[in-house]
mmCIF file of C-alpha atoms in Angstrom:
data_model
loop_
_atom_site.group_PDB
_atom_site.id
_atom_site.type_symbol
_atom_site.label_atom_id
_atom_site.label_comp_id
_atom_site.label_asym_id
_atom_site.label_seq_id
_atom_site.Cartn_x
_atom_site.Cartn_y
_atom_site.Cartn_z
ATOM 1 C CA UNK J 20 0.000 0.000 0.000
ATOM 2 C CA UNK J 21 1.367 3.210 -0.739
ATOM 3 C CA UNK J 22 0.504 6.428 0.956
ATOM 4 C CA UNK J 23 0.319 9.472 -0.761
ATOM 5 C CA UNK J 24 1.396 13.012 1.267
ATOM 6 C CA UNK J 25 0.415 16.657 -0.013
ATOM 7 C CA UNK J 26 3.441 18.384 -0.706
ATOM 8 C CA UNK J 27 2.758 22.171 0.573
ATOM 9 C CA UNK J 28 5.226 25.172 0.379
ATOM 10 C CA UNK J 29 5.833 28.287 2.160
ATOM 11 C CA UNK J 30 5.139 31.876 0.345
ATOM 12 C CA UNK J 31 8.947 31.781 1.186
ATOM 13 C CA UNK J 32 9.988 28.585 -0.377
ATOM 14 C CA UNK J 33 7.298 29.420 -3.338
ATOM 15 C CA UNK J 34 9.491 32.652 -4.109
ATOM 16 C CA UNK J 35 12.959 30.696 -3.981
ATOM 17 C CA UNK J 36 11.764 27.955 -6.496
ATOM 18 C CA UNK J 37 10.065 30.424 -8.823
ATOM 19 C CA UNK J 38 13.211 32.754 -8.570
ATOM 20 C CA UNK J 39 15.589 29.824 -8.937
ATOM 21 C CA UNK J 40 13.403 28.544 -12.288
ATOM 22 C CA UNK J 41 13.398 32.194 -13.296
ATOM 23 C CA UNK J 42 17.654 32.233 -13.356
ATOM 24 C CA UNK J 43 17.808 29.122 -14.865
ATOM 25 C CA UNK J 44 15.216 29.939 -17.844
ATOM 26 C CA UNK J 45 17.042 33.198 -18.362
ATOM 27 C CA UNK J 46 20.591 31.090 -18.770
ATOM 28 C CA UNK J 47 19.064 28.528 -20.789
ATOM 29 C CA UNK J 48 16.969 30.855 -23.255
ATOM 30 C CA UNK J 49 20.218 33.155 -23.601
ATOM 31 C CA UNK J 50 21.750 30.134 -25.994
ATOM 32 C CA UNK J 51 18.539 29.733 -27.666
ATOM 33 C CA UNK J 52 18.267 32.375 -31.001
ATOM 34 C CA UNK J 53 15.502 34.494 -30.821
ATOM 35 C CA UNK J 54 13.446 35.892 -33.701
ATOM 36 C CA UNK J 55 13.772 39.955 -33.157
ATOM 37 C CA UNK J 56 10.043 41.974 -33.708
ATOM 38 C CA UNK J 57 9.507 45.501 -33.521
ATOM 39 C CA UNK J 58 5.664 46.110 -32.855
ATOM 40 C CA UNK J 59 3.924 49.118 -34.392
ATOM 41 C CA UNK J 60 0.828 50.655 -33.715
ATOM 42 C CA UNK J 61 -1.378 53.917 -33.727
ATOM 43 C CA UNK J 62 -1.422 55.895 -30.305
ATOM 44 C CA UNK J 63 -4.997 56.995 -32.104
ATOM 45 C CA UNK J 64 -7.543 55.810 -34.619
ATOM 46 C CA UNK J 65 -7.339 58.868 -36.934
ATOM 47 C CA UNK J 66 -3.631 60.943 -36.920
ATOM 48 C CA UNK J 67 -6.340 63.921 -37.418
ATOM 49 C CA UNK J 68 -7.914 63.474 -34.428
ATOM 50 C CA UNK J 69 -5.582 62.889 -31.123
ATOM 51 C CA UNK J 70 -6.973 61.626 -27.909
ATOM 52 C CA UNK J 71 -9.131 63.882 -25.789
ATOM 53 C CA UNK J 72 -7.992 65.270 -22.722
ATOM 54 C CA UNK J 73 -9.912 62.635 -20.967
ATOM 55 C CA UNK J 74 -7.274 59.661 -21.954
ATOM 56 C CA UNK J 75 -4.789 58.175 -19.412
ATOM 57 C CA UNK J 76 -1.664 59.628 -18.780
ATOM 58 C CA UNK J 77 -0.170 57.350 -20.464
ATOM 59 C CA UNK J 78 -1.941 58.397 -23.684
ATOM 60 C CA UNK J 79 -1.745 62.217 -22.783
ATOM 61 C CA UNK J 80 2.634 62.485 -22.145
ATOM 62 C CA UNK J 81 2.819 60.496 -25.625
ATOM 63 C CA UNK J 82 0.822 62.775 -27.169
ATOM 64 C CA UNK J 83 1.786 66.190 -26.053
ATOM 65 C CA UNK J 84 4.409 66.846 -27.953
ATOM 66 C CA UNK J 85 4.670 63.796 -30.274
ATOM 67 C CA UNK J 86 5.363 64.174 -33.670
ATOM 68 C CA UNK J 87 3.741 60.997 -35.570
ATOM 69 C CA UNK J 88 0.977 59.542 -34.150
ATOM 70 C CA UNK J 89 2.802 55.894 -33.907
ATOM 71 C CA UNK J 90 4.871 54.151 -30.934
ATOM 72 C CA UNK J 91 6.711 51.364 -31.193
ATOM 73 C CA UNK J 92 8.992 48.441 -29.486
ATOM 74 C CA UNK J 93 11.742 45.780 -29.700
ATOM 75 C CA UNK J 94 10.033 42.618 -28.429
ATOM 76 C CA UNK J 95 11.708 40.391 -25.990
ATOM 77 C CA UNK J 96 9.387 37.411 -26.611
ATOM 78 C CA UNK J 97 7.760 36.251 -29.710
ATOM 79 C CA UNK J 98 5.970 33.238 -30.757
ATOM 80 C CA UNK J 99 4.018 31.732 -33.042
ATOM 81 C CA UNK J 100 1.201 29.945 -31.197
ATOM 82 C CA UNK J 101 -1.074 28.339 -33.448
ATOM 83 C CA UNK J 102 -2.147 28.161 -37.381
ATOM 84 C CA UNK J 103 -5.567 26.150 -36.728
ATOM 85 C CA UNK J 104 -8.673 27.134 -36.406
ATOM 86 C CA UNK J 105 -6.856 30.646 -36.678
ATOM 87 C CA UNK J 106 -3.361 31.808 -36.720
ATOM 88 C CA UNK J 107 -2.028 32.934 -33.588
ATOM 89 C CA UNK J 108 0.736 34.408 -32.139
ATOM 90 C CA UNK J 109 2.020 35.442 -28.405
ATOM 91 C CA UNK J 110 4.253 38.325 -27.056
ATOM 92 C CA UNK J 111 4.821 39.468 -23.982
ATOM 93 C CA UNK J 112 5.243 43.345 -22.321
ATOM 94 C CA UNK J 113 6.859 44.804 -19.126
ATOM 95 C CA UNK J 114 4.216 47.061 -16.828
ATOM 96 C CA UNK J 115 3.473 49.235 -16.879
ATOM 97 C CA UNK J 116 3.836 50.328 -20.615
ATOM 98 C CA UNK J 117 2.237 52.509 -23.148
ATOM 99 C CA UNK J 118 2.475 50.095 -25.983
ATOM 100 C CA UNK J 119 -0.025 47.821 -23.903
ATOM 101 C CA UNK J 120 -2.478 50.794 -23.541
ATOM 102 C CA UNK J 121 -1.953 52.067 -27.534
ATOM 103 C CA UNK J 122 -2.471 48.271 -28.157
ATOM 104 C CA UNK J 123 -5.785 47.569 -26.037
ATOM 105 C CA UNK J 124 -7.135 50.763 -26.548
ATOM 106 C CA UNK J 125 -6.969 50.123 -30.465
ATOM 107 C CA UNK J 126 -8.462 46.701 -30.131
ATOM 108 C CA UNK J 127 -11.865 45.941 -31.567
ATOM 109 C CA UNK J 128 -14.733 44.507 -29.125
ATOM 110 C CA UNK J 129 -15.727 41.811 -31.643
ATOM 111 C CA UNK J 130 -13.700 38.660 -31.278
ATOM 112 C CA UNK J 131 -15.319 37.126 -34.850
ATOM 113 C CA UNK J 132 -12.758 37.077 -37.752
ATOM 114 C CA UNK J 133 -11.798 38.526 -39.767
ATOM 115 C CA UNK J 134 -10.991 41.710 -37.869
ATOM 116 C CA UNK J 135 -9.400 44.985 -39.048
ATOM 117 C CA UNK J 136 -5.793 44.663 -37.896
ATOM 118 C CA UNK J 137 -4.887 47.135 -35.226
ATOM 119 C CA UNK J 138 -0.610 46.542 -35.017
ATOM 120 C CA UNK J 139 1.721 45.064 -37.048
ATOM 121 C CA UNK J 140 4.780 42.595 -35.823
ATOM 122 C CA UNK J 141 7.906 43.753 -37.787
ATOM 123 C CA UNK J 142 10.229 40.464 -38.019
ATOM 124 C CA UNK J 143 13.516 42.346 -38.525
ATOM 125 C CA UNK J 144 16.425 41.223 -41.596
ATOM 126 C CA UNK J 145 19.925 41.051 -40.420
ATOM 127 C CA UNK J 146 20.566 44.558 -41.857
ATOM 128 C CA UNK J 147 18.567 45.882 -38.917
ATOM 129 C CA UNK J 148 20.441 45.828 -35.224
ATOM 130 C CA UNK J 149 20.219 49.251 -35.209
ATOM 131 C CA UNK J 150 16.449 49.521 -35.543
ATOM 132 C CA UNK J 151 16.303 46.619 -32.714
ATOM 133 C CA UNK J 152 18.391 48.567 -30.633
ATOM 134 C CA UNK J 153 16.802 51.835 -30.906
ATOM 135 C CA UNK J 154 13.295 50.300 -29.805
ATOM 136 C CA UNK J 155 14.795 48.804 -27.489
ATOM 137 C CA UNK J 156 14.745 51.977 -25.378
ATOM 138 C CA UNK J 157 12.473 54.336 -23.645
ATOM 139 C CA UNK J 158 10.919 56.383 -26.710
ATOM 140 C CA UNK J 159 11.179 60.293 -25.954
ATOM 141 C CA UNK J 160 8.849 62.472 -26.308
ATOM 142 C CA UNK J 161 11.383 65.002 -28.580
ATOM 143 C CA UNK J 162 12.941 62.061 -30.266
ATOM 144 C CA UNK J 163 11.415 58.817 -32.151
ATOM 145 C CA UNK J 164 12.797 56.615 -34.288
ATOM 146 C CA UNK J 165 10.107 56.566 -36.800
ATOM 147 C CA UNK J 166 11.951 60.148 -38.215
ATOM 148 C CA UNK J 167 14.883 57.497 -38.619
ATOM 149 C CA UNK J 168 14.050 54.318 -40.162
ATOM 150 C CA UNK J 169 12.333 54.067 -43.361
ATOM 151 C CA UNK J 170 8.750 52.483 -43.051
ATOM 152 C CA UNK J 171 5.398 52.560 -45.329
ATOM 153 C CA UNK J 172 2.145 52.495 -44.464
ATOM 154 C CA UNK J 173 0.137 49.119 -43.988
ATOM 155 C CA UNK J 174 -3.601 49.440 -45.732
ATOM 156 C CA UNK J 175 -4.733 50.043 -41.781
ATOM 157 C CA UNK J 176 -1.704 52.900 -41.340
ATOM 158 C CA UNK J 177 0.523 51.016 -39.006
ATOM 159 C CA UNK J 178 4.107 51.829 -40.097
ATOM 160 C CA UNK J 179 6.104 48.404 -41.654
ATOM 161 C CA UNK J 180 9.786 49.286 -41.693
ATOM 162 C CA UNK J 181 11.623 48.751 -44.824
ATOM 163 C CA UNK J 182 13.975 45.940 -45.498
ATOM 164 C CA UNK J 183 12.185 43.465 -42.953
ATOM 165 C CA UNK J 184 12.227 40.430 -43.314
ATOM 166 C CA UNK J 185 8.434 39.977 -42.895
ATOM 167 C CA UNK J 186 5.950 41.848 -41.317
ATOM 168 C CA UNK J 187 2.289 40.120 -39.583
ATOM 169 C CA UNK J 188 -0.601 42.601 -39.141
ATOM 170 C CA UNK J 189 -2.463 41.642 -36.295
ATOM 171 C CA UNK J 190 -5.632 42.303 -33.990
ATOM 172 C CA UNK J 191 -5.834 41.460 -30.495
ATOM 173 C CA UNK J 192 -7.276 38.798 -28.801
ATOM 174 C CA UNK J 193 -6.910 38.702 -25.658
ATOM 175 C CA UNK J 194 -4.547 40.005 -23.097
ATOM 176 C CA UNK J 195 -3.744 38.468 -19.571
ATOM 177 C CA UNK J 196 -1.966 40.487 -16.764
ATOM 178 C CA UNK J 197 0.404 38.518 -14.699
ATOM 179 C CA UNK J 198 0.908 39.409 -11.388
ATOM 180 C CA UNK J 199 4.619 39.084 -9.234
ATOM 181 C CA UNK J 200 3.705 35.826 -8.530
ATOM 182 C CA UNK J 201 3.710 34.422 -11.969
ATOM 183 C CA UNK J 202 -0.117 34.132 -11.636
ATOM 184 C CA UNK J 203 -2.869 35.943 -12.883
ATOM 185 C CA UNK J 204 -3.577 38.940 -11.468
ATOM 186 C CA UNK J 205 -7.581 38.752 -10.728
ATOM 187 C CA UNK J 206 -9.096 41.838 -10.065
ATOM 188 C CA UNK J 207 -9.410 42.023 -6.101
ATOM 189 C CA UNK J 208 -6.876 39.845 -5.384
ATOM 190 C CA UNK J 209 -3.633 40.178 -2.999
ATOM 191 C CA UNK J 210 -1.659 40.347 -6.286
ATOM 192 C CA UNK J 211 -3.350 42.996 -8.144
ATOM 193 C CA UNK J 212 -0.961 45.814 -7.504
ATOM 194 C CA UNK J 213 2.123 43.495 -8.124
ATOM 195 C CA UNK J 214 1.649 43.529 -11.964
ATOM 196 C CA UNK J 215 5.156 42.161 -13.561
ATOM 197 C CA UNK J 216 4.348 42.028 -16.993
ATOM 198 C CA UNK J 217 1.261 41.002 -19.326
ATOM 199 C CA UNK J 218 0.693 38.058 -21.748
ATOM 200 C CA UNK J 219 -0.807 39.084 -25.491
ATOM 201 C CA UNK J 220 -2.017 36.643 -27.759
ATOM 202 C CA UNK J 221 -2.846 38.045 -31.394
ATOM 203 C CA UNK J 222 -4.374 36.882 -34.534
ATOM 204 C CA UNK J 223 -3.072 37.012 -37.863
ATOM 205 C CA UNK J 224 -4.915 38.641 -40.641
ATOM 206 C CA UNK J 225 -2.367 39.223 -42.760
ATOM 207 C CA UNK J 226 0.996 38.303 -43.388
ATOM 208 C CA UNK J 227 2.596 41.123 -45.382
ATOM 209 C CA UNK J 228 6.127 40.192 -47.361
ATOM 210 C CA UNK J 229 7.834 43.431 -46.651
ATOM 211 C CA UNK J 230 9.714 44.401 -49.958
ATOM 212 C CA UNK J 231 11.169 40.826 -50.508
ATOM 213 C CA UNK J 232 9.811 40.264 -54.356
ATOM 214 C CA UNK J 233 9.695 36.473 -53.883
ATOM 215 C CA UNK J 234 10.700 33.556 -51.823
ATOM 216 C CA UNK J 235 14.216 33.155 -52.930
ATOM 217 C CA UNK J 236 14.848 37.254 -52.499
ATOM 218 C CA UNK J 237 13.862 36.890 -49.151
ATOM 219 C CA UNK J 238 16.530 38.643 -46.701
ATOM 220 C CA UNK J 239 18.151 36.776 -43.633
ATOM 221 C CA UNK J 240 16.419 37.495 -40.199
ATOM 222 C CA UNK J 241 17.473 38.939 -37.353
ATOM 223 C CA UNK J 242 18.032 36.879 -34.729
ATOM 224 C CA UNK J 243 18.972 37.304 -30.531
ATOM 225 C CA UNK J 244 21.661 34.677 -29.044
ATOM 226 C CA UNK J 245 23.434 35.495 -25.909
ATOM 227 C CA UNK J 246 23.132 38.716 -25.678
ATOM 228 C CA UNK J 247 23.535 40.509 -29.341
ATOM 229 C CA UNK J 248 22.190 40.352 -32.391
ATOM 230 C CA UNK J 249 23.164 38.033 -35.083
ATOM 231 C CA UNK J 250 22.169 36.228 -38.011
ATOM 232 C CA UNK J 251 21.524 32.505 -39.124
ATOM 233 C CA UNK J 252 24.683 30.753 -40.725
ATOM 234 C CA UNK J 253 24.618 30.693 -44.528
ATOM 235 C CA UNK J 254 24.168 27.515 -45.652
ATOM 236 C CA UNK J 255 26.425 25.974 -48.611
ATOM 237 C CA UNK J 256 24.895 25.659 -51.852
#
C-alpha cells in the first residue's frame, strides 16, 4: 500500500523555487536564437484626431508633444502559437507600458474574424540591429525613431519598416496580466498591484512580405543569441 502526502510550500519557499526557475530559464533561453520583432501601432484611430484630454496619462505624455501619431517596441518574446482554427501568435510586455495601452485601446470589441488589424509585428532582416536597438529603449517624447528608419504604411496605417524580413498585421485577442507571482492577477486579489508584466495573444490577418519580391529574395532574419544580435549561418549551396 502506498501512501500518498500533499506536498505544501511556504510563500517563502514558493518565491525561492520560482526565482531559482526564473535564473535558470534566463541562462538557458540566452543560448537559444531568438526571432527579433519591432511592434507598431497607432497611439490613435485617426492621426487627425488625437486623444481627448480625458485619456490616461499614459496616452496624454505620448501625445503632447509627439510628432507621428505611432509608438513602437523591440520585443523580448515572440511566438508563433497556433495556425488552426486561426493563426495565432504570443508576445509578452513589461508594466506598466504605453504600448499595452496604444495596443488595447486600439483593439476591436468583436472577437469574430476577420478583424481589421490594429498593429503590425515587424520580423527584422539582419541589416537591422540598429532599428532593434533603438526600440529597445524608452521612446522620448522630442525624439522617435520613426523620423529614422524608413517604413510605409500598412492598408490600416501602421508603419512596416523597410527591409524586414516579414511583417504580420495583427488584432488582439486577448490580453492576460500577470501578477509578481507568476499568476494571474484577478481583479481584487492580494496580487493585483504586483503587476510584472502582461501576456498578449494576437491573430493574424495578414501576413505582409515586406519588400522581398519572392521567396528566394527573401533577406536573412534577425536573430537574438546570448546577448547581441546576429544572423543565421549561410548555408552551402
Amino acid at each position: 500500500m502506498i501512501l500518498s502526502k500533499a506536498i505544501s510550500y511556504s510563500p517563502a519557499s514558493a518565491r525561492s523555487i520560482s526565482t531559482d526557475a526564473s535564473h535558470d530559464l534566463r541562462r538557458l533561453m540566452r543560448n537559444m536564437p531568438q526571432t527579433v520583432a519591432v511592434l507598431t501601432v497607432r497611439t490613435w484611430q485617426t492621426p487627425s484626431h488625437p486623444p481627448s484630454s480625458q485619456s490616461s496619462p499614459a496616452s496624454t505624455s505620448r501625445s503632447s508633444s509627439s510628432q507621428h501619431p505611432y509608438h513602437g517596441a523591440t520585443l523580448s518574446s515572440f511566438s508563433s502559437v497556433a495556425l488552426h482554427p486561426f493563426p495565432l501568435v504570443s508576445f509578452a510586455l513589461r508594466l506598466p507600458s504605453r504600448l499595452a495601452t496604444y495596443i488595447k485601446q486600439s483593439a476591436s470589441p468583436s472577437l469574430s474574424p476577420p478583424q481589421k488589424p490594429t498593429f503590425v509585428l515587424n520580423l527584422l532582416s539582419s541589416s537591422q540591429a540598429d532599428l532593434a536597438t533603438a526600440f529597445a529603449r524608452p521612446l522620448a517624447d522630442d525624439f522617435t525613431p520613426f523620423n529614422v528608419f524608413p517604413h510605409a504604411p500598412s492598408p490600416e496605417g501602421i508603419p512596416i519598416f523597410d527591409n524586414a524580413a516579414g511583417a504580420l498585421s495583427c488584432s488582439l485577442v486577448s490580453s492576460i496580466p500577470l501578477s509578481a507571482a507568476g499568476l494571474p492577477a484577478l481583479k481584487g486579489s492580494a496580487h493585483e498591484d504586483r503587476l510584472g508584466s502582461e501576456l498578449f495573444i494576437a491573430r493574424v490577418e495578414r501576413v505582409e512580405r515586406g519588400l522581398a519580391a519572392a521567396d528566394e529574395d527573401q533577406p536573412s532574419p534577425l536573430l537574438y543569441w546570448n546577448h547581441q544580435y546576429t544572423q543565421p549561418a549561410q548555408a552551402k549551396r
